[in-house]
Coordinates of C-alpha atoms in Angstrom, one line a residue:
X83 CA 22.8 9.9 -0.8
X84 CA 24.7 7.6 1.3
X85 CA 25.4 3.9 0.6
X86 CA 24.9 0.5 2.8
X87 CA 26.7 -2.4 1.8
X88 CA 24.3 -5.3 0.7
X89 CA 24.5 -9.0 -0.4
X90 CA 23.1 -10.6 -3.1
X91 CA 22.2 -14.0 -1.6
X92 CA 20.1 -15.8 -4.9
X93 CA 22.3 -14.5 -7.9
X94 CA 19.6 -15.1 -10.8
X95 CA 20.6 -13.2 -14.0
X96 CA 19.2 -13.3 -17.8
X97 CA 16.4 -14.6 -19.3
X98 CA 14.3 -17.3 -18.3
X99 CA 13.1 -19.6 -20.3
X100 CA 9.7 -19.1 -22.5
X101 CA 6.3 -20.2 -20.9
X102 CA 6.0 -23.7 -22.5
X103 CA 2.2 -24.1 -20.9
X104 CA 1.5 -26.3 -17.8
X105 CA 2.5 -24.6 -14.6
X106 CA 3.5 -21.4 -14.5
X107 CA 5.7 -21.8 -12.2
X108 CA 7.3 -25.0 -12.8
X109 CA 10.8 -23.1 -13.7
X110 CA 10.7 -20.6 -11.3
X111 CA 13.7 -20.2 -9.8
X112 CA 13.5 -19.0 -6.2
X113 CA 16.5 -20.1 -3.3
X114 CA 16.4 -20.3 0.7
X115 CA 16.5 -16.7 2.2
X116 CA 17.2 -16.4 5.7
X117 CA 15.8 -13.2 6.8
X118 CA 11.9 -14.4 5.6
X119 CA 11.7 -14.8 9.5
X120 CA 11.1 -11.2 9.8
X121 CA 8.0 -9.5 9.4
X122 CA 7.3 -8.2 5.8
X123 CA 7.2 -4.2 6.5
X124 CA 5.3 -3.5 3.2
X125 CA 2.4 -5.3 3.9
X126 CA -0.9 -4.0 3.0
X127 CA -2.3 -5.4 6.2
X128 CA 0.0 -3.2 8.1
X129 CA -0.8 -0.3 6.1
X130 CA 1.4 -0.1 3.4
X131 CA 1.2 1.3 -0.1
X132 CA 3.0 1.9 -3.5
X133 CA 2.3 6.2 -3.0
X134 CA 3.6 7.2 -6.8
X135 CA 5.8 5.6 -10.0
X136 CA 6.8 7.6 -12.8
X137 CA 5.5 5.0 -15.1
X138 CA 2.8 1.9 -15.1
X139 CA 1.9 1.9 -19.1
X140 CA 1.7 -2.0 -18.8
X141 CA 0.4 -2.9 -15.4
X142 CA -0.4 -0.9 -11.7
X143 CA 2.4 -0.1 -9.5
X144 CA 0.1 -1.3 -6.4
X145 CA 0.3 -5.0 -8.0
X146 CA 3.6 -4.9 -6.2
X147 CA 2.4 -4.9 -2.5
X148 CA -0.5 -7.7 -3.2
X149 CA -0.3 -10.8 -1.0
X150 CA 0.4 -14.0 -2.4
X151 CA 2.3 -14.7 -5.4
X152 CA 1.7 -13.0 -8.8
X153 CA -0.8 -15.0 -11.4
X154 CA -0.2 -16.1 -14.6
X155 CA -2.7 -16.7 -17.6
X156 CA -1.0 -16.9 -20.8
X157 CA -4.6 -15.5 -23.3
X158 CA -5.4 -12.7 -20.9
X159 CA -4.7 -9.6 -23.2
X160 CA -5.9 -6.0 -23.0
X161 CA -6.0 -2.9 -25.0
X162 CA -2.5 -1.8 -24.5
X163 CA -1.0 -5.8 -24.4
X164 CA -0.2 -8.6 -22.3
X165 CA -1.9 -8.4 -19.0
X166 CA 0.8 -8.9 -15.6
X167 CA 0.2 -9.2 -12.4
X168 CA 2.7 -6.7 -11.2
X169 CA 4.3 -3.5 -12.3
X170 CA 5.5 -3.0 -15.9
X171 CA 6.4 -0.2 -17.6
X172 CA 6.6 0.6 -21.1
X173 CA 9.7 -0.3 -23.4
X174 CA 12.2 2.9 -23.1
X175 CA 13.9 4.4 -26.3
X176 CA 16.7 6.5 -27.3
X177 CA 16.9 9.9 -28.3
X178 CA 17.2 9.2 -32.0
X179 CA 17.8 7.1 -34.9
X180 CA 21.3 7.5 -34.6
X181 CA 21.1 6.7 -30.5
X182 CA 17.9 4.5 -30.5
X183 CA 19.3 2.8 -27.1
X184 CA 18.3 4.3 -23.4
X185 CA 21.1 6.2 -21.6
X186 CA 22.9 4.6 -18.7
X187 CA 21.1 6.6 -16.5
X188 CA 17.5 6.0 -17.7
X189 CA 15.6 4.3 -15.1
X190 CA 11.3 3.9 -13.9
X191 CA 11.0 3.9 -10.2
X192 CA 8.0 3.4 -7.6
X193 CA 8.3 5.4 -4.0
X194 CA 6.9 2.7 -1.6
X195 CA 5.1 4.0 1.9
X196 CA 6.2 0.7 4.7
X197 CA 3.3 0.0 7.0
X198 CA 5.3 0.0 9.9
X199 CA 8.8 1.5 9.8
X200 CA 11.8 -0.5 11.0
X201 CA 15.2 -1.8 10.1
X202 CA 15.3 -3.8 6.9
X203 CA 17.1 -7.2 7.2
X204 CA 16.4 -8.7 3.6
X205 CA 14.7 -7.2 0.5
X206 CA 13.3 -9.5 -2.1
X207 CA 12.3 -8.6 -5.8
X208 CA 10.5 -11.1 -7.7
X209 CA 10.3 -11.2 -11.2
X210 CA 7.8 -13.9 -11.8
X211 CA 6.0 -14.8 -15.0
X212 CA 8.3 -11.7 -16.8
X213 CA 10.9 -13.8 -18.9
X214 CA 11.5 -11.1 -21.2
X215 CA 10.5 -8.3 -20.2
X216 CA 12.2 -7.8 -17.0
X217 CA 14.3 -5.0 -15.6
X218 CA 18.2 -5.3 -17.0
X219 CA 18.8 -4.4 -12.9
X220 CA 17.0 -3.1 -10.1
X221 CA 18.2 -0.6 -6.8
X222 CA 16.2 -0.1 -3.5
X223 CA 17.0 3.4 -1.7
X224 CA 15.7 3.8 1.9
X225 CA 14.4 7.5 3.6
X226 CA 13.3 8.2 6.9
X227 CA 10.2 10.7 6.4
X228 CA 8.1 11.9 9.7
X229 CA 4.2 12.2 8.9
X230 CA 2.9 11.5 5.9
X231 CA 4.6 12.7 3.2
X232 CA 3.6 13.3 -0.5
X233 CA 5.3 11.9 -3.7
X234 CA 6.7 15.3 -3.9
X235 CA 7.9 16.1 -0.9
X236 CA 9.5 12.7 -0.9
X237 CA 11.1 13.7 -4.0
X238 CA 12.7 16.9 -3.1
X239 CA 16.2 17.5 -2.7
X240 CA 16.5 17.5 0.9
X241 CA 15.0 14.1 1.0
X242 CA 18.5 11.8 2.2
X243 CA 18.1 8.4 0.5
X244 CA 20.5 5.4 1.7
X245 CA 21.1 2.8 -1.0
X246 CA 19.8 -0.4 0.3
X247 CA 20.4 -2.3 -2.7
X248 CA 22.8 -0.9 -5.0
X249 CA 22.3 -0.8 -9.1
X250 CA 22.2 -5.0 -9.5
X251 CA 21.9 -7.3 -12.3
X252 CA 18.5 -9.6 -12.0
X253 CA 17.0 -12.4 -14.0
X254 CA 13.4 -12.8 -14.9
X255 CA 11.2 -15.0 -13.7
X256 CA 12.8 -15.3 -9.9
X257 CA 13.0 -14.6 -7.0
X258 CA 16.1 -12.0 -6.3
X259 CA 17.1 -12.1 -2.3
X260 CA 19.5 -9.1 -1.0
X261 CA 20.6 -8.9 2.6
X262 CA 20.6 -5.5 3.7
X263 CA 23.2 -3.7 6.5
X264 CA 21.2 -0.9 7.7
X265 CA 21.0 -0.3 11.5
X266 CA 18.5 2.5 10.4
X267 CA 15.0 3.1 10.6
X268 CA 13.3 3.6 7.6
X269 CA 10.2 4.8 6.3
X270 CA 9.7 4.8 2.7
X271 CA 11.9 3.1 -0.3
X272 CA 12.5 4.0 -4.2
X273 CA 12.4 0.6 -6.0
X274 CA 14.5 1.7 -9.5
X275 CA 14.2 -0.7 -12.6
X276 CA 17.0 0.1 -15.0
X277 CA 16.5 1.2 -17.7
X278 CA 12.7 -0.3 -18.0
X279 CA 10.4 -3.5 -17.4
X280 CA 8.2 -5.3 -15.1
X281 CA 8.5 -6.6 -11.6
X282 CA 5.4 -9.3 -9.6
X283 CA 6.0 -8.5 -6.4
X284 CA 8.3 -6.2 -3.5
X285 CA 8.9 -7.8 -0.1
X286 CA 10.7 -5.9 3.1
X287 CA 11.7 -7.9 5.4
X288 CA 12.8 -6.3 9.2
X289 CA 11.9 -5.4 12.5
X290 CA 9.4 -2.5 13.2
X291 CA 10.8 0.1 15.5
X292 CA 7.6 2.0 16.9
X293 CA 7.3 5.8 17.4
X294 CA 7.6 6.3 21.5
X295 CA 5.6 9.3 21.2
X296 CA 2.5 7.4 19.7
X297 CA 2.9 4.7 22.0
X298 CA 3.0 6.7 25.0
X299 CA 0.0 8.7 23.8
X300 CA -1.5 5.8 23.4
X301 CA -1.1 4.3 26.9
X302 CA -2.7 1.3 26.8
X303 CA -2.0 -0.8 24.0
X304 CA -1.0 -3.8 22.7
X305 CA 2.3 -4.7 23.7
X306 CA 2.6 -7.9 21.7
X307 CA 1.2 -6.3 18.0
X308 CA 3.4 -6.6 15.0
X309 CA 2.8 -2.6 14.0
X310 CA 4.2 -1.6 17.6
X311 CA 7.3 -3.8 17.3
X312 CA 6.5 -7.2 18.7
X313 CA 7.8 -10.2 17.5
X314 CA 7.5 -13.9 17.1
X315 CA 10.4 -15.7 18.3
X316 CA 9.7 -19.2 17.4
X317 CA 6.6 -21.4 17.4
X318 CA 6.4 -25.5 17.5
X319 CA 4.8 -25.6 14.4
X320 CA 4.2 -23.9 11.2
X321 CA 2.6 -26.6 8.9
X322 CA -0.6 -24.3 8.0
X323 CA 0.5 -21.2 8.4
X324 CA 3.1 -18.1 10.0
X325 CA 2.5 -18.0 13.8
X326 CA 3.5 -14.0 12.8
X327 CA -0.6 -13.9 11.4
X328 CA -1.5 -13.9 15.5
X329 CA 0.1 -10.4 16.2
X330 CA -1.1 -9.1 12.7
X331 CA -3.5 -5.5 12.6
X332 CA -7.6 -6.4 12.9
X333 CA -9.5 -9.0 13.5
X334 CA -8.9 -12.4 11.0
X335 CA -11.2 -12.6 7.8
X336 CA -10.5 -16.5 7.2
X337 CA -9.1 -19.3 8.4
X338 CA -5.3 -19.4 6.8
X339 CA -5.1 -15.5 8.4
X340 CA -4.8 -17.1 11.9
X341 CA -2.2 -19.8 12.9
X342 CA -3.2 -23.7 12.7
X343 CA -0.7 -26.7 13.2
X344 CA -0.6 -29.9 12.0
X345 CA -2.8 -33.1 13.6
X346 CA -0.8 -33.9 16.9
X347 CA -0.6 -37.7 17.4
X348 CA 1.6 -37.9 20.4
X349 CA 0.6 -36.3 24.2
X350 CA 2.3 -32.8 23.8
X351 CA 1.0 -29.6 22.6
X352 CA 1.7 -26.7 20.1
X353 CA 3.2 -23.1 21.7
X354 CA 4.2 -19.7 20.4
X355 CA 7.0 -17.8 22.0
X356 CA 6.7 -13.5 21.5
X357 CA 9.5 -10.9 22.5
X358 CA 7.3 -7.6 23.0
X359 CA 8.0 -4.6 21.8
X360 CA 9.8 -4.0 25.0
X361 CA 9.3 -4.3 28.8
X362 CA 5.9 -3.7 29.8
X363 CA 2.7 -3.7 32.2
X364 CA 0.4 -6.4 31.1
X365 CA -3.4 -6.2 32.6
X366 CA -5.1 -8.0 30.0
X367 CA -5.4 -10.7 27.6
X368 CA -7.3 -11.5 24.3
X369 CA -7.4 -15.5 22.6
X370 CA -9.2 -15.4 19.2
X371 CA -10.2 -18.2 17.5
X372 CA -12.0 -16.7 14.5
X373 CA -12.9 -18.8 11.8
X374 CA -11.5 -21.9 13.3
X375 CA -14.3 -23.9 14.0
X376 CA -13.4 -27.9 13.7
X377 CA -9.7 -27.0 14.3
X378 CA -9.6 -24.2 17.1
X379 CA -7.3 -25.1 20.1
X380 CA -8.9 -27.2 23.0
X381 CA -7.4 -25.2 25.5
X382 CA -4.4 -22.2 25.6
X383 CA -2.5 -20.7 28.8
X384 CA -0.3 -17.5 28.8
X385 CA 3.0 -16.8 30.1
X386 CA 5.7 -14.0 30.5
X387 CA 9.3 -14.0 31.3
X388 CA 11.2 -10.5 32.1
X389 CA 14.9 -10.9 30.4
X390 CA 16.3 -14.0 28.3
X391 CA 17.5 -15.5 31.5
X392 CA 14.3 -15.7 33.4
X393 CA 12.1 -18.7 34.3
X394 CA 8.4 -18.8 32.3
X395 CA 5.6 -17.5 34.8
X396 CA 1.8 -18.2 34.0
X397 CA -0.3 -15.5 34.3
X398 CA -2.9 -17.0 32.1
X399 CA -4.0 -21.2 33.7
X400 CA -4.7 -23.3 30.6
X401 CA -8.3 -22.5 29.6
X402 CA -11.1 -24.1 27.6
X403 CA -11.2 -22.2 24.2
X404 CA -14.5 -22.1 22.6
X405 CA -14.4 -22.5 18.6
X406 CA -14.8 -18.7 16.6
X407 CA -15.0 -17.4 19.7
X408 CA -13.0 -14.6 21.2
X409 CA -12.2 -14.6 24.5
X410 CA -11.4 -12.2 26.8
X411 CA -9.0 -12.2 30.8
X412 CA -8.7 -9.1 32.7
X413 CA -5.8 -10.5 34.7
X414 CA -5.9 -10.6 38.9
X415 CA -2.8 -8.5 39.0
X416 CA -0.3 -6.7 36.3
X417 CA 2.2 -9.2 34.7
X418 CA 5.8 -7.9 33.9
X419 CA 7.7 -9.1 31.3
X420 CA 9.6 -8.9 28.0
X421 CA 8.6 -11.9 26.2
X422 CA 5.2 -14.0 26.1
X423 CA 4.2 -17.3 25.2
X424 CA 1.5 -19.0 24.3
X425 CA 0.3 -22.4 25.0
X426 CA -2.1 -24.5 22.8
X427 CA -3.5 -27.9 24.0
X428 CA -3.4 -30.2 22.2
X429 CA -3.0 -28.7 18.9
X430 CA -5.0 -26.8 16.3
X431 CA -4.8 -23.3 16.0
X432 CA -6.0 -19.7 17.5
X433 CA -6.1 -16.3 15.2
X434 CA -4.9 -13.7 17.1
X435 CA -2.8 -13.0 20.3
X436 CA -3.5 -9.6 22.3
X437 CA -1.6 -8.9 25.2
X438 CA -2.9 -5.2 26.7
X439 CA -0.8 -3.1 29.0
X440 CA 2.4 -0.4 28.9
X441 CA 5.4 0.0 28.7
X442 CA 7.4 0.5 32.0
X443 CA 9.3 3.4 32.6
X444 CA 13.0 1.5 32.0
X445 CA 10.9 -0.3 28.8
X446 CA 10.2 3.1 27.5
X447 CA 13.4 4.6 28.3
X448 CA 15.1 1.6 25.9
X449 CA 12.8 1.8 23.0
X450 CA 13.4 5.9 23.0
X451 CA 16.6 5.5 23.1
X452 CA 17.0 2.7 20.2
X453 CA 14.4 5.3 18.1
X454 CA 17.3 7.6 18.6
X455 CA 20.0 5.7 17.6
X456 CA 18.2 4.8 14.3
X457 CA 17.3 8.0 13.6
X458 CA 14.0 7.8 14.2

């Protein structure tokens, strides 16, 4: 097992204090974490999945990946106790009456499959709505697994785990931020609670770095799409929701899965700015506006810049979007670039953001060779 140095960037430890009634989460204590920009590689939308756990007496592992923040209501009990919404395992216990404590070394864990493997930048356990019953300290371990491994394959002893997130003190009720110094490319994780307890929710934050192989069998894909390693660089606005929901897997299934800014009351307009997974081939374009029907963008353009330094070129003239609607541009001629942007006039939002092509050969060369360097 190896060992990455990590920083604890919201130091919450011990107790908090007992639910008093009202809201929930009116004590919560939470703090500013900078690397939220990234994408969250454990999201179930992108595939990802709580595989095994040696223990959930008290609540299912998988409430770890769900979206949103965990629930709270104080008189719903089951047969085996207090209903969480997250994982919990059962209270651990000593060898004997004499030793009635846990060991040091007695600890529950989860193995957690990423949807898109990557380099972490930021790790966030939260602890919410368990006051007392949260772990004494948590760890994170990251592996680098090809395929699709089992829970015990991933448990074997040839299995090299890095520690992310070394053996940390925690406090319940919060949300615990660690930076993480990993230029690696990791798979899976072991999420440890020591010795025993609950945790709401797991959050990954990083970059995905793509399999070349898969892409390249792929051809023709989408050079833009979170799960292949594009990015969103910065948008105008965020007031509704992430401008990372445009490059997310499928279609959208509501109207807060797309991205919508607020009410424009001057005369300019609302833009996204992508860096694609790398240098590419682009032949054709995709502008959803599911489910935004009042509030869809009046009209959107497309354009691509190859390297920082470059000027913006259109390849897409502003045109009229149609509301729930999605709309498709086989381009005149292939556009080459690095980074995308899209344009919204005036304002209002659009759901997704496909930008079809390949990579071209130098693009490809550069991503196989930073797969390499990450051990990919």
């Amino acid at each position: 097992m190896t060992a990455q140095q990590n920083t604890s960037l919201a130091s919450f430890t011990g107790d908090a204090q007992p639910y008093g009634g009202g809201d929930p989460y009116a004590d919560y204590r939470t703090a500013d974490l900078p690397f939220t920009q990234y994408a969250n590689l454990a999201d179930r939308q992108l595939g990802a999945g709580v595989v095994a756990a040696n223990d959930e007496f008290f609540a299912q592992r998988e409430n770890l990946l769900v979206p949103g923040p965990a629930e709270f209501d104080p008189e719903h009990f089951g047969h085996k106790g207090k209903v969480m919404d997250g994982w919990e395992t059962r209270r651990r216990r000593g060898a004997s009456a004499e030793h009635p404590w846990p060991t040091e070394d007695d600890h529950d864990w989860a193995l957690i499959r990423l949807g898109a493997p990557g380099v972490i930048r930021g790790i966030v356990v939260d602890t919410a709505h368990f006051r007392g019953n949260y772990p004494q300290a948590v760890s994170v371990e990251g592996a680098s697994v090809a395929g699709s491994p089992s829970p015990e394959e991933l448990l074997a002893d040839d299995v090299k785990w890095t520690t992310l997130v070394p053996r940390t003190a925690v406090g319940g009720h919060a949300a615990n931020g660690f930076a993480v110094q990993a230029e690696q490319r990791f798979t899976h994780l072991r999420l440890g609670q020591h010795p025993d307890g609950g945790i709401a929710r797991l959050r990954v934050y990083g970059e995905v770095v793509p399999d070349p192989a898969w892409l390249t069998a792929l051809g023709t894909f989408d050079v833009v799409a979170l799960e292949h390693g594009g990015q969103v660089e910065d948008a105008s606005n965020l007031f509704y929701s992430p401008a990372t929901n445009t490059i997310q897997p499928g279609r959208s299934r509501k109207m807060d899965d797309g991205w919508e800014t607020r009410r424009r009351r001057d005369r300019g307009n609302d833009w996204i700015q992508y860096r694609l997974v790398d240098r590419a081939q682009i032949r054709a374009i995709e502008i959803d506006t599911a489910y935004l029907k009042g509030n869809s963008a009046g009209w959107a353009s497309v354009s691509v810049k190859d390297g920082e330094a470059d000027e913006w070129r259109e390849i897409l003239p502003r045109t009229r979007m149609q509301p729930d609607t999605n709309h498709r541009f086989v381009l005149p001629e292939t556009a080459v670039g690095t980074h995308a942007r899209v344009d919204i006039f005036p304002d209002g939002g659009i759901s997704r953001l496909r930008l079809f092509g390949s990579l071209t050969e130098d693009g490809a060369a550069h991503l196989a060779a930073r797969h390499q360097e990450l051990g990919g």
